[in-house]
Tab-separated table of C-alpha atoms in Angstrom:
chain	number	residue	atom	x	y	z
A	214	MET	CA	-96.796	5.688	-11.139
A	215	ALA	CA	-96.210	3.393	-8.073
A	216	ILE	CA	-94.486	0.089	-8.780
A	217	LEU	CA	-95.505	-3.161	-6.877
A	218	ALA	CA	-93.637	-6.628	-7.050
A	219	ALA	CA	-95.579	-10.101	-8.274
A	220	ALA	CA	-94.105	-13.368	-7.298
A	221	TRP	CA	-94.447	-16.536	-8.689
A	222	ILE	CA	-92.799	-19.850	-7.716
A	223	GLY	CA	-92.099	-22.685	-10.039
A	224	ALA	CA	-90.729	-26.112	-8.660
A	225	VAL	CA	-87.321	-26.763	-10.005
A	226	ALA	CA	-86.065	-29.850	-8.734
A	227	VAL	CA	-87.629	-32.906	-7.208
A	228	LEU	CA	-85.778	-34.620	-4.557
A	229	GLY	CA	-86.752	-36.964	-1.692
A	230	GLY	CA	-88.172	-35.977	1.473
A	231	ASP	CA	-91.809	-35.915	3.019
A	232	SER	CA	-93.010	-33.338	-0.010
A	233	GLU	CA	-91.955	-34.381	-3.223
A	234	VAL	CA	-91.460	-30.839	-4.543
A	235	VAL	CA	-88.901	-29.256	-2.163
A	236	VAL	CA	-87.204	-26.638	-4.507
A	237	ARG	CA	-88.827	-23.590	-5.837
A	238	ASP	CA	-88.199	-20.468	-7.633
A	239	VAL	CA	-89.599	-17.306	-6.486
A	240	GLN	CA	-89.067	-14.289	-8.414
A	241	LEU	CA	-89.930	-10.585	-7.400
A	242	ASN	CA	-90.348	-8.331	-9.980
A	243	ALA	CA	-91.863	-4.965	-10.846
A	244	ARG	CA	-95.166	-4.675	-12.113
A	245	PRO	CA	-96.420	-1.664	-13.045
A	246	GLY	CA	-100.208	-0.210	-12.284
A	247	ALA	CA	-100.443	-1.295	-8.664
A	248	ASN	CA	-101.406	1.124	-6.079
A	249	GLU	CA	-98.218	1.418	-3.889
A	250	HIS	CA	-100.412	1.171	-0.480
A	251	ASP	CA	-101.644	-2.485	-1.879
A	252	GLU	CA	-99.783	-5.510	0.243
A	253	PRO	CA	-100.424	-9.098	-0.162
A	254	THR	CA	-102.056	-10.217	3.039
A	255	PRO	CA	-99.457	-10.916	6.060
A	256	VAL	CA	-98.318	-14.273	6.323
A	257	ASP	CA	-99.883	-16.167	9.105
A	258	LYS	CA	-96.876	-17.983	10.594
A	259	LYS	CA	-99.025	-20.524	12.216
A	260	ASP	CA	-100.615	-21.605	8.704
A	261	ARG	CA	-97.303	-23.642	7.492
A	262	ARG	CA	-98.150	-26.872	7.266
A	263	VAL	CA	-97.852	-28.543	3.754
A	264	GLU	CA	-100.326	-31.363	2.762
A	265	ASN	CA	-99.753	-34.008	-0.203
A	266	GLN	CA	-103.164	-34.185	-1.976
A	267	GLU	CA	-103.996	-36.205	-5.039
A	268	GLY	CA	-102.355	-34.627	-8.120
A	269	GLY	CA	-99.468	-32.730	-6.499
A	270	ASP	CA	-98.365	-30.846	-3.351
A	271	ALA	CA	-100.653	-27.964	-2.100
A	272	PHE	CA	-100.070	-25.183	0.353
A	273	THR	CA	-102.761	-23.774	2.733
A	274	SER	CA	-103.127	-19.897	2.331
A	275	SER	CA	-104.289	-17.168	4.379
A	276	PRO	CA	-107.579	-15.213	3.134
A	277	SER	CA	-106.965	-11.988	1.174
A	278	SER	CA	-108.940	-8.895	1.274
A	279	LYS	CA	-107.614	-7.848	-2.088
A	280	PRO	CA	-108.542	-8.717	-5.514
A	281	ALA	CA	-106.104	-11.254	-7.046
A	282	SER	CA	-104.975	-8.861	-9.720
A	283	GLU	CA	-103.627	-6.211	-6.974
A	284	VAL	CA	-101.406	-8.716	-5.241
A	285	ALA	CA	-98.974	-10.943	-5.210
A	286	GLU	CA	-99.595	-14.332	-6.416
A	287	CYS	CA	-97.926	-17.331	-5.762
A	288	ARG	CA	-97.424	-19.834	-8.796
A	289	GLU	CA	-96.615	-23.389	-7.936
A	290	SER	CA	-95.958	-26.367	-10.545
A	291	SER	CA	-97.413	-29.421	-9.125
A	292	ASN	CA	-96.637	-32.957	-9.741
A	293	ASN	CA	-98.627	-33.078	-12.823
A	294	ASN	CA	-97.145	-29.988	-14.398
A	295	ALA	CA	-100.542	-28.156	-13.894
A	296	ALA	CA	-99.868	-24.877	-12.782
A	297	VAL	CA	-101.957	-23.486	-9.862
A	298	ASP	CA	-102.219	-19.508	-9.013
A	299	ARG	CA	-102.586	-18.904	-5.658
A	300	PRO	CA	-102.872	-15.601	-3.611
A	301	TYR	CA	-99.751	-14.942	-1.565
A	302	GLY	CA	-99.965	-15.488	2.021
A	303	GLY	CA	-99.490	-19.327	1.947
A	304	MET	CA	-96.250	-20.889	3.516
A	305	ILE	CA	-93.941	-21.824	0.764
A	306	PRO	CA	-92.872	-25.378	1.566
A	307	GLY	CA	-89.132	-26.961	1.263
A	308	ARG	CA	-86.085	-25.110	-0.080
A	309	THR	CA	-86.977	-22.141	-2.226
A	310	LYS	CA	-84.738	-20.083	-4.794
A	311	LEU	CA	-85.644	-16.303	-4.541
A	312	SER	CA	-84.741	-13.302	-7.462
A	313	LEU	CA	-85.070	-9.619	-6.683
A	314	SER	CA	-85.153	-6.921	-9.117
A	315	ARG	CA	-83.448	-3.130	-8.271
A	316	GLU	CA	-87.358	-2.098	-7.812
A	317	THR	CA	-88.330	-4.585	-5.266
A	318	PRO	CA	-89.556	-3.115	-1.903
A	319	LEU	CA	-87.573	-4.405	1.111
A	320	ASP	CA	-91.058	-5.202	3.218
A	321	TRP	CA	-91.581	-7.367	0.239
A	322	VAL	CA	-88.334	-9.115	0.596
A	323	ARG	CA	-89.203	-9.481	4.145
A	324	ARG	CA	-92.445	-10.911	3.649
A	325	CYS	CA	-91.174	-13.415	0.993
A	326	LEU	CA	-88.468	-14.556	3.097
A	327	GLU	CA	-90.514	-15.049	6.058
A	328	ALA	CA	-92.926	-17.015	3.804
A	329	VAL	CA	-90.694	-19.880	3.003
A	330	ASP	CA	-89.066	-22.912	5.257
A	331	GLU	CA	-85.764	-22.231	3.879
A	332	VAL	CA	-84.123	-19.874	0.993
A	333	GLU	CA	-81.615	-22.145	-1.082
A	334	VAL	CA	-80.570	-19.108	-3.124
A	335	ILE	CA	-81.243	-15.148	-2.834
A	336	SER	CA	-80.444	-13.895	-6.020
A	337	ILE	CA	-80.308	-10.117	-6.461
A	338	ARG	CA	-79.972	-8.740	-10.265
A	339	THR	CA	-78.718	-5.474	-11.162
A	340	SER	CA	-79.234	-4.493	-7.899
A	341	LEU	CA	-77.165	-2.476	-4.778
A	342	LEU	CA	-76.579	-5.120	-2.499
A	343	THR	CA	-77.405	-2.866	0.674
A	344	PRO	CA	-76.582	-3.247	4.227
A	345	GLU	CA	-80.173	-2.812	5.259
A	346	LEU	CA	-80.815	-5.840	2.868
A	347	ILE	CA	-78.210	-7.806	4.584
A	348	ASP	CA	-79.244	-7.267	7.718
A	349	LEU	CA	-82.894	-8.488	6.772
A	350	ILE	CA	-81.339	-11.438	5.723
A	351	ALA	CA	-79.328	-11.796	8.528
A	352	GLU	CA	-82.556	-11.155	11.042
A	353	VAL	CA	-84.704	-13.555	9.270
A	354	GLY	CA	-81.403	-16.310	9.213
A	355	ASN	CA	-82.900	-19.210	6.718
A	356	VAL	CA	-80.732	-17.829	3.403
A	357	ARG	CA	-77.952	-20.453	2.318
A	358	HIS	CA	-76.321	-18.496	-0.561
A	359	ILE	CA	-76.602	-15.195	-1.797
A	360	THR	CA	-76.102	-14.131	-5.332
A	361	ALA	CA	-75.240	-10.704	-7.080
A	362	GLY	CA	-74.790	-9.690	-10.226
A	363	THR	CA	-72.940	-6.526	-11.600
A	364	VAL	CA	-72.981	-5.305	-7.688
A	365	GLU	CA	-71.779	-2.395	-6.076
A	366	LEU	CA	-71.005	-3.455	-2.632
A	367	SER	CA	-70.445	-0.636	-0.199
A	368	SER	CA	-67.934	-1.004	2.666
A	369	GLY	CA	-71.198	-1.114	5.096
A	370	ALA	CA	-72.461	-3.874	3.123
A	371	GLY	CA	-68.891	-5.689	3.260
A	372	ALA	CA	-69.027	-5.281	6.949
A	373	ALA	CA	-72.946	-6.728	7.208
A	374	LEU	CA	-71.833	-9.722	5.111
A	375	VAL	CA	-68.974	-10.743	7.466
A	376	GLY	CA	-71.333	-10.866	10.491
A	377	LEU	CA	-73.837	-13.264	8.723
A	378	ASN	CA	-74.166	-16.710	10.517
A	379	GLY	CA	-75.945	-19.589	8.453
A	380	VAL	CA	-74.893	-18.346	4.864
A	381	GLU	CA	-72.739	-20.955	3.045
A	382	ALA	CA	-71.979	-18.987	-0.095
A	383	ILE	CA	-71.883	-15.533	-1.662
A	384	THR	CA	-71.412	-15.288	-5.391
A	385	LEU	CA	-70.512	-11.805	-6.555
A	386	SER	CA	-69.691	-10.977	-10.337
A	387	GLY	CA	-69.111	-7.588	-11.820
A	388	GLY	CA	-68.694	-4.096	-10.853
A	389	ALA	CA	-66.365	-3.357	-7.679
A	390	PHE	CA	-66.552	-3.381	-3.842
A	391	GLU	CA	-64.910	-2.800	-0.777
A	392	PHE	CA	-64.297	-5.481	2.291
A	393	MET	CA	-63.768	-3.778	5.400
A	394	THR	CA	-63.099	-6.197	8.502
A	395	SER	CA	-61.558	-5.468	11.598
A	396	PRO	CA	-58.722	-5.246	11.592
A	397	LEU	CA	-58.402	-5.952	7.887
A	398	HIS	CA	-59.059	-3.553	5.264
A	399	THR	CA	-58.983	-5.343	1.380
A	400	LYS	CA	-59.800	-3.982	-1.869
A	401	ALA	CA	-60.793	-6.020	-4.696
A	402	ASP	CA	-61.619	-5.280	-8.475
A	403	PHE	CA	-64.124	-7.800	-10.183
A	404	HIS	CA	-64.632	-8.574	-13.947
A	405	ASP	CA	-67.498	-10.065	-15.883
A	406	ASN	CA	-66.071	-13.203	-15.877
A	407	ILE	CA	-65.009	-13.870	-12.323
A	408	LYS	CA	-66.612	-16.091	-9.748
A	409	MET	CA	-65.987	-15.386	-6.138
A	410	TYR	CA	-67.479	-17.662	-3.186
A	411	LEU	CA	-67.666	-16.418	0.068
A	412	SER	CA	-69.207	-16.819	3.584
A	413	MET	CA	-67.166	-15.462	6.234
A	414	ARG	CA	-68.217	-17.828	9.484
A	415	ASP	CA	-69.345	-20.570	7.223
A	416	LEU	CA	-67.352	-20.447	4.411
A	417	VAL	CA	-66.791	-24.056	2.696
A	418	ARG	CA	-65.328	-22.845	-0.543
A	419	PHE	CA	-63.580	-19.812	-1.737
A	420	GLU	CA	-62.652	-19.564	-5.508
A	421	THR	CA	-61.231	-16.618	-7.927
A	422	TYR	CA	-60.961	-16.661	-11.506
A	423	SER	CA	-59.298	-14.428	-13.831
A	424	ASN	CA	-57.110	-10.937	-12.442
A	425	PHE	CA	-58.844	-10.939	-8.570
A	426	GLN	CA	-55.767	-10.136	-6.644
A	427	VAL	CA	-55.749	-12.379	-3.664
A	428	SER	CA	-53.977	-11.016	-0.516
A	429	ASP	CA	-52.683	-12.108	2.582
A	430	ASP	CA	-55.463	-10.041	4.116
A	431	VAL	CA	-57.760	-11.636	2.099
A	432	LEU	CA	-56.327	-15.090	2.841
A	433	GLY	CA	-56.329	-14.123	6.882
A	434	MET	CA	-60.263	-13.270	6.335
A	435	ILE	CA	-60.796	-16.585	4.651
A	436	GLY	CA	-58.909	-18.469	7.532
A	437	GLN	CA	-61.792	-16.923	10.118
A	438	SER	CA	-64.124	-19.675	8.554
A	439	ARG	CA	-65.031	-22.789	10.756
A	440	GLY	CA	-65.317	-24.934	8.102
A	441	ILE	CA	-63.094	-24.031	4.863
A	442	THR	CA	-62.694	-27.129	2.879
A	443	GLU	CA	-61.847	-26.150	-0.623
A	444	LEU	CA	-59.423	-23.082	-1.737
A	445	ILE	CA	-59.032	-22.269	-5.401
A	446	LEU	CA	-56.806	-19.437	-6.409
A	447	ARG	CA	-56.094	-18.791	-10.049
A	448	ASN	CA	-53.505	-15.968	-11.295
A	449	ASP	CA	-53.366	-14.985	-14.961
A	450	ASP	CA	-49.617	-15.261	-16.054
A	451	ASP	CA	-49.629	-11.365	-16.968
A	452	LEU	CA	-50.697	-10.562	-13.695
A	453	ARG	CA	-48.178	-12.278	-11.580
A	454	ARG	CA	-46.171	-9.132	-11.458
A	455	LYS	CA	-49.252	-7.686	-9.214
A	456	ASN	CA	-49.513	-10.995	-6.690
A	457	LEU	CA	-49.765	-9.797	-3.055
A	458	ILE	CA	-49.276	-13.207	-1.793
A	459	THR	CA	-46.305	-13.387	0.554
A	460	GLY	CA	-45.118	-15.838	3.038
A	461	GLU	CA	-47.584	-14.739	5.628
A	462	GLY	CA	-50.356	-15.830	3.270
A	463	LEU	CA	-49.072	-19.162	2.699
A	464	ARG	CA	-48.789	-19.375	6.569
A	465	GLU	CA	-52.582	-17.944	6.792
A	466	ILE	CA	-53.366	-21.140	4.529
A	467	GLY	CA	-51.571	-23.527	6.720
A	468	ARG	CA	-53.807	-22.535	9.353
A	469	MET	CA	-56.741	-23.818	7.624
A	470	ARG	CA	-56.247	-27.553	8.569
A	471	GLN	CA	-59.631	-28.896	7.691
A	472	LEU	CA	-58.891	-27.987	3.893
A	473	ARG	CA	-59.421	-30.737	1.678
A	474	SER	CA	-58.604	-28.876	-1.892
A	475	LEU	CA	-56.202	-26.384	-2.965
A	476	THR	CA	-55.413	-25.224	-6.120
A	477	MET	CA	-52.957	-22.273	-6.427
A	478	HIS	CA	-52.149	-21.532	-10.145
A	479	GLY	CA	-49.622	-18.516	-11.156
A	480	PHE	CA	-48.798	-17.174	-7.892
A	481	GLY	CA	-45.433	-19.379	-7.298
A	482	PRO	CA	-42.870	-17.294	-9.537
A	483	SER	CA	-43.357	-14.302	-7.558
A	484	LEU	CA	-42.227	-15.933	-4.513
A	485	ASP	CA	-38.935	-15.784	-3.355
A	486	HIS	CA	-36.568	-18.832	-1.686
A	487	SER	CA	-37.749	-17.764	1.638
A	488	GLY	CA	-41.686	-18.387	0.190
A	489	LEU	CA	-40.841	-21.691	-1.315
A	490	SER	CA	-39.630	-22.753	1.923
A	491	ASP	CA	-43.254	-21.099	3.672
A	492	LEU	CA	-44.857	-23.309	1.120
A	493	GLU	CA	-43.342	-26.468	2.892
A	494	ASP	CA	-44.715	-25.444	6.046
A	495	MET	CA	-48.268	-24.466	4.919
A	496	LEU	CA	-48.467	-28.146	3.503
A	497	LEU	CA	-46.994	-29.880	6.703
A	498	GLY	CA	-50.256	-27.833	8.470
A	499	LEU	CA	-52.585	-29.689	5.986
A	500	PRO	CA	-53.252	-33.458	6.839
A	501	ASN	CA	-56.408	-33.392	5.169
A	502	LEU	CA	-55.962	-32.572	1.682
A	503	GLU	CA	-57.095	-34.789	-1.040
A	504	GLU	CA	-56.222	-32.597	-3.884
A	505	LEU	CA	-53.294	-30.310	-4.404
A	506	SER	CA	-52.491	-28.201	-7.691
A	507	LEU	CA	-49.516	-26.291	-8.018
A	508	TYR	CA	-49.527	-25.739	-11.366
A	509	GLY	CA	-46.723	-23.265	-12.288
A	510	TRP	CA	-44.642	-23.021	-9.056
A	511	PRO	CA	-40.915	-23.065	-9.318
A	512	VAL	CA	-40.696	-25.961	-6.770
A	513	GLU	CA	-38.101	-28.529	-6.617
A	514	ASP	CA	-37.881	-31.865	-4.938
A	515	HIS	CA	-36.567	-30.688	-1.409
A	516	HIS	CA	-39.331	-28.430	-1.182
A	517	LEU	CA	-41.856	-31.108	-1.285
A	518	THR	CA	-40.361	-34.400	-0.432
A	519	ARG	CA	-40.243	-33.385	3.411
A	520	CYS	CA	-44.125	-32.858	2.971
A	521	LEU	CA	-44.745	-36.448	1.576
A	522	PRO	CA	-45.804	-38.286	4.911
A	523	VAL	CA	-48.487	-35.583	5.520
A	524	LEU	CA	-49.968	-35.808	1.935
A	525	GLN	CA	-50.799	-39.216	2.064
A	526	ARG	CA	-54.345	-38.863	1.465
A	527	LEU	CA	-53.811	-37.133	-1.888
A	528	LYS	CA	-55.913	-38.387	-4.596
A	529	PHE	CA	-55.333	-35.401	-6.917
A	530	LEU	CA	-51.745	-33.955	-7.666
A	531	ASP	CA	-51.190	-31.236	-10.428
A	532	VAL	CA	-47.455	-30.535	-10.609
A	533	ARG	CA	-47.396	-29.719	-14.274
A	534	GLY	CA	-44.572	-26.850	-15.042
A	535	THR	CA	-42.465	-27.394	-11.547
A	536	LYS	CA	-38.912	-28.309	-11.636
A	537	LEU	CA	-39.488	-31.837	-9.810
A	538	SER	CA	-37.498	-34.766	-10.685
A	539	ALA	CA	-37.693	-38.379	-11.190
A	540	HIS	CA	-36.153	-38.152	-7.486
A	541	PHE	CA	-39.762	-36.771	-6.318
A	542	TYR	CA	-41.964	-39.316	-7.824
A	543	SER	CA	-39.771	-42.210	-6.651
A	544	ALA	CA	-40.722	-40.720	-2.881
A	545	ILE	CA	-44.523	-41.586	-3.402
A	546	ASP	CA	-45.212	-44.601	-1.368
A	547	SER	CA	-47.454	-47.029	-2.764
A	548	SER	CA	-49.706	-46.616	0.105
A	549	TRP	CA	-50.563	-43.049	-1.326
A	550	SER	CA	-54.347	-43.155	-2.619
A	551	LEU	CA	-53.187	-41.291	-5.285
A	552	GLU	CA	-55.602	-41.366	-8.361
A	553	THR	CA	-54.701	-38.580	-10.552
A	554	LEU	CA	-51.755	-37.305	-11.708
A	555	LEU	CA	-50.723	-34.107	-13.820
A	556	ALA	CA	-46.971	-33.627	-14.653
A	557	SER	CA	-45.005	-32.255	-17.866
A	558	ASN	CA	-41.555	-31.196	-18.732
A	559	SER	CA	-39.369	-33.628	-16.120
A	560	PHE	CA	-41.569	-36.503	-16.176
A	561	GLY	CA	-39.297	-39.196	-17.722
A	562	ASP	CA	-38.823	-42.783	-17.819
A	563	VAL	CA	-37.463	-43.591	-14.017
A	564	ALA	CA	-40.854	-41.521	-13.120
A	565	ALA	CA	-42.981	-43.645	-15.049
A	566	GLY	CA	-41.648	-46.599	-13.521
A	567	ALA	CA	-42.228	-45.373	-9.911
A	568	VAL	CA	-45.813	-44.483	-10.760
A	569	SER	CA	-46.638	-47.308	-12.395
A	570	ASP	CA	-46.561	-49.264	-8.881
A	571	LEU	CA	-49.195	-46.982	-7.678
A	572	PRO	CA	-52.409	-49.215	-7.194
A	573	ASN	CA	-54.464	-46.546	-7.484
A	574	LEU	CA	-53.446	-44.310	-9.926
A	575	THR	CA	-56.266	-44.196	-12.475
A	576	ARG	CA	-55.538	-41.146	-14.686
A	577	LEU	CA	-51.775	-39.618	-15.764
A	578	GLU	CA	-51.366	-36.797	-17.798
A	579	ILE	CA	-47.962	-36.067	-19.041
A	580	ALA	CA	-48.561	-34.066	-21.938
A	581	SER	CA	-45.153	-32.825	-23.373
A	582	SER	CA	-43.057	-34.800	-21.079
A	583	GLY	CA	-39.936	-36.449	-21.743
A	584	ILE	CA	-41.031	-39.858	-21.632
A	585	THR	CA	-39.870	-42.477	-24.366
A	586	ASP	CA	-40.658	-46.012	-25.444
A	587	GLU	CA	-38.812	-47.384	-22.313
A	588	GLY	CA	-41.199	-45.477	-20.033
A	589	LEU	CA	-44.120	-46.485	-21.826
A	590	ALA	CA	-43.380	-50.099	-21.435
A	591	LEU	CA	-43.086	-49.670	-17.524
A	592	LEU	CA	-46.487	-47.587	-17.624
A	593	GLN	CA	-47.624	-51.164	-19.560
A	594	ARG	CA	-47.679	-52.997	-16.233
A	595	SER	CA	-49.986	-50.623	-14.390
A	596	VAL	CA	-53.158	-52.756	-13.166
A	597	SER	CA	-55.428	-49.639	-12.643
A	598	LEU	CA	-54.214	-46.882	-15.182
A	599	ARG	CA	-57.537	-46.300	-17.443
A	600	SER	CA	-56.559	-42.844	-18.783
A	601	LEU	CA	-53.276	-42.109	-20.165
A	602	ASN	CA	-52.669	-38.066	-21.828
A	603	LEU	CA	-49.294	-38.340	-24.075
A	604	ASN	CA	-50.383	-35.102	-26.184
A	605	ASP	CA	-47.341	-33.186	-27.522
A	606	VAL	CA	-44.856	-36.090	-26.364
A	607	SER	CA	-42.257	-36.439	-29.037
A	608	GLY	CA	-39.885	-38.953	-27.991
A	609	ILE	CA	-41.833	-41.777	-28.295
A	610	SER	CA	-42.528	-44.309	-31.484
A	611	PRO	CA	-45.908	-46.078	-32.849
A	612	ALA	CA	-44.091	-49.412	-31.173
A	613	GLY	CA	-44.377	-47.725	-27.829
A	614	ILE	CA	-47.664	-46.597	-27.954
A	615	ARG	CA	-48.922	-49.795	-29.399
A	616	LEU	CA	-47.421	-51.574	-26.237
A	617	VAL	CA	-48.896	-49.470	-23.660
A	618	ALA	CA	-52.372	-49.217	-25.656
A	619	GLY	CA	-52.527	-52.907	-25.065
A	620	ALA	CA	-52.662	-52.586	-21.210
A	621	THR	CA	-56.093	-54.259	-20.125
A	622	SER	CA	-56.982	-51.271	-18.018
A	623	LEU	CA	-56.600	-48.481	-20.036
A	624	LYS	CA	-59.717	-46.785	-21.918
A	625	LYS	CA	-58.671	-43.557	-22.665
A	626	LEU	CA	-55.495	-42.241	-24.547
A	627	TYR	CA	-54.712	-39.066	-25.695
A	628	LEU	CA	-52.151	-38.641	-28.841
A	629	GLY	CA	-52.927	-35.153	-29.763
A	630	ASP	CA	-49.961	-33.440	-32.034
A	631	VAL	CA	-47.459	-36.876	-31.470
A	632	PRO	CA	-45.329	-36.929	-35.025
A	633	GLY	CA	-45.091	-39.968	-36.730
A	634	LEU	CA	-48.152	-41.417	-36.782
A	635	ASN	CA	-49.971	-42.116	-39.860
A	636	SER	CA	-53.629	-43.263	-40.619
A	637	THR	CA	-53.049	-46.663	-40.921
A	638	PHE	CA	-51.433	-47.115	-37.631
A	639	LEU	CA	-53.831	-45.097	-35.999
A	640	PHE	CA	-56.654	-47.489	-37.323
A	641	GLU	CA	-54.964	-50.864	-36.221
A	642	LEU	CA	-54.111	-48.923	-32.686
A	643	ALA	CA	-58.128	-48.323	-32.665
A	644	ARG	CA	-58.986	-51.916	-33.685
A	645	ASP	CA	-56.118	-53.917	-31.564
A	646	SER	CA	-56.798	-52.595	-28.188
A	647	LEU	CA	-59.634	-52.048	-25.688
A	648	LEU	CA	-59.940	-48.417	-26.041
A	649	GLU	CA	-63.162	-46.447	-25.640
A	650	LEU	CA	-61.764	-43.043	-26.220
A	651	LEU	CA	-59.134	-41.684	-28.575
A	652	GLY	CA	-57.576	-38.117	-28.858
A	653	LEU	CA	-56.139	-38.028	-32.029
A	654	SER	CA	-56.467	-33.540	-32.182
A	655	GLU	CA	-53.768	-32.290	-34.644
A	656	GLN	CA	-53.113	-35.664	-36.148
A	657	GLU	CA	-52.129	-34.884	-40.328
A	658	GLY	CA	-53.280	-38.465	-40.642
A	659	VAL	CA	-57.061	-37.798	-39.531
A	660	ASN	CA	-59.733	-37.772	-42.329
A	661	HIS	CA	-63.005	-38.851	-43.109
A	662	ARG	CA	-62.353	-42.539	-43.978
A	663	LEU	CA	-60.188	-43.227	-40.940
A	664	VAL	CA	-63.235	-41.687	-38.456
A	665	ARG	CA	-65.367	-43.716	-40.592
A	666	ASP	CA	-63.504	-47.150	-39.958
A	667	ILE	CA	-62.609	-46.470	-36.554
A	668	TYR	CA	-66.482	-45.819	-35.677
A	669	SER	CA	-67.551	-48.853	-38.105
A	670	ARG	CA	-64.819	-51.467	-37.188
A	671	THR	CA	-63.713	-51.043	-33.551
A	672	SER	CA	-64.606	-50.560	-29.973
A	673	VAL	CA	-63.851	-46.656	-29.761
A	674	ALA	CA	-67.135	-44.799	-29.141
A	675	THR	CA	-65.421	-41.054	-28.529
A	676	LEU	CA	-62.776	-39.332	-30.714
A	677	HIS	CA	-61.197	-36.082	-30.167
A	678	VAL	CA	-60.026	-34.829	-33.451
A	679	PHE	CA	-59.395	-30.747	-32.667
A	680	LYS	CA	-57.903	-28.629	-35.263
A	681	CYS	CA	-57.164	-31.742	-37.697
A	682	LYS	CA	-56.732	-30.077	-40.928
A	683	ASN	CA	-57.676	-32.966	-42.953
A	684	LEU	CA	-61.461	-33.390	-41.651
A	685	SER	CA	-63.498	-30.405	-42.573
A	686	LYS	CA	-66.511	-28.956	-41.223
A	687	ALA	CA	-68.601	-30.895	-43.908
A	688	ASP	CA	-66.691	-34.047	-42.950
A	689	ILE	CA	-67.407	-33.962	-39.493
A	690	GLU	CA	-71.298	-32.903	-39.769
A	691	SER	CA	-71.331	-36.078	-42.093
A	692	LEU	CA	-69.837	-38.493	-39.439
A	693	ARG	CA	-71.726	-37.125	-36.845
A	694	ASN	CA	-74.952	-37.907	-38.800
A	695	GLN	CA	-73.847	-41.104	-39.974
A	696	PHE	CA	-72.833	-42.259	-36.394
A	697	PRO	CA	-75.435	-40.513	-33.794
A	698	THR	CA	-74.392	-42.969	-31.172
A	699	LYS	CA	-71.089	-42.143	-31.388
A	700	SER	CA	-69.251	-39.012	-29.650
A	701	LEU	CA	-66.999	-37.111	-31.997
A	702	GLU	CA	-65.122	-33.661	-30.389
A	703	ALA	CA	-63.964	-31.314	-33.326
A	704	VAL	CA	-62.839	-27.633	-34.078
A	705	SER	CA	-61.896	-27.719	-37.566
A	706	LYS	CA	-59.494	-25.468	-39.035
A	707	THR	CA	-60.939	-25.738	-42.142
A	708	LEU	CA	-64.611	-24.764	-43.359
A	709	LYS	CA	-65.303	-26.465	-46.722
């Protein structure tokens, strides 16, 4: 039996502008029972005006010679939530989200694309993203974002994607594909949990998860973009040996001078000494960086100190797992705009004294660091620090914790698995401070009574009590019912 597609439109967002409802979902699904020659009435491109009427938006439609049951229908949710069916053929105003099934005829896709002002997202579900469909998207030219699930992308389709103009992002998940660009030839395997945001000429964000293998060629392809501002690359620990990035790849990144955010996790250990020198050159070419994450890179002070004058715009810096010492932190100038610093391992008291003078530092995560009470006393003088993470720090005492918690600006304090903290101290800490959030994960002193007393007698509104063995599942449910306005985030080891 021949298959046609039925379209429906539903308002999914309300934004400001000339029209109240400006973002809609349009879904083209298979519908059995229609004659294969039946088609929606062609769109009259002159008939595109949207008129606001009492009770909601309306759009005019061209007359249809087909019965409503035999043609596609547009379904619009008006401002008063009343659904109105109209024959397909009118102009769909505003920004539209379009979903396609595998059986959607290409001609129907064309008609729908031509019927809208702008396609915010076109989603191809369990379908083959063909060069023909990509060519159609390029021809109409009003699509901003393409998503495809369980996709099998041919090399021809990959080449077609490279030539797209106007598309700002492409999201591909599942399956495998081959990108072919001249002179670059890159193969990549995708898995179910990967997200990849691509657009060749208008790319603004590129992000990988899981075991996607980023290579020098991929980075060179990304570098062809005119406006890439965010590059996020993550590599699992067990895949570091497969890393395909060399010094040439780092130099490719260094040419993306408009980058504002750069995350590179799990790539550094596979680079040799010359590769780390290339890291310096890369950073020197990125004067607009506001966010930088080098988690796990074996960098030392001399690899980064030369770059500090170029990195003064940084607001976020993640150097956990590096070999940086207090010398590096002392070299950070107080004129920096740094707001968030994530460090560990070698971060100690001298480093604490250095960063305590940063006027804009609001968040400091130094879990598993070597800081002691002396360093906490130095942090206490910070006038801007609002969040401090001391999880798994073993060299601090209740006295030092009490001192830093007394800082007037501090609102969030994390003490997960810090030894030597009993329930009496934890309650007094909450009572005598201005804390709004207290992280007590894996603390043996946490029990039903302590949580009850903190919520009923202190200013703390949020508790993190993950893996607290003296707090049962029943305790958690009871406390949440007793204090519905409080936030209790917990995963209990016990299931009593």
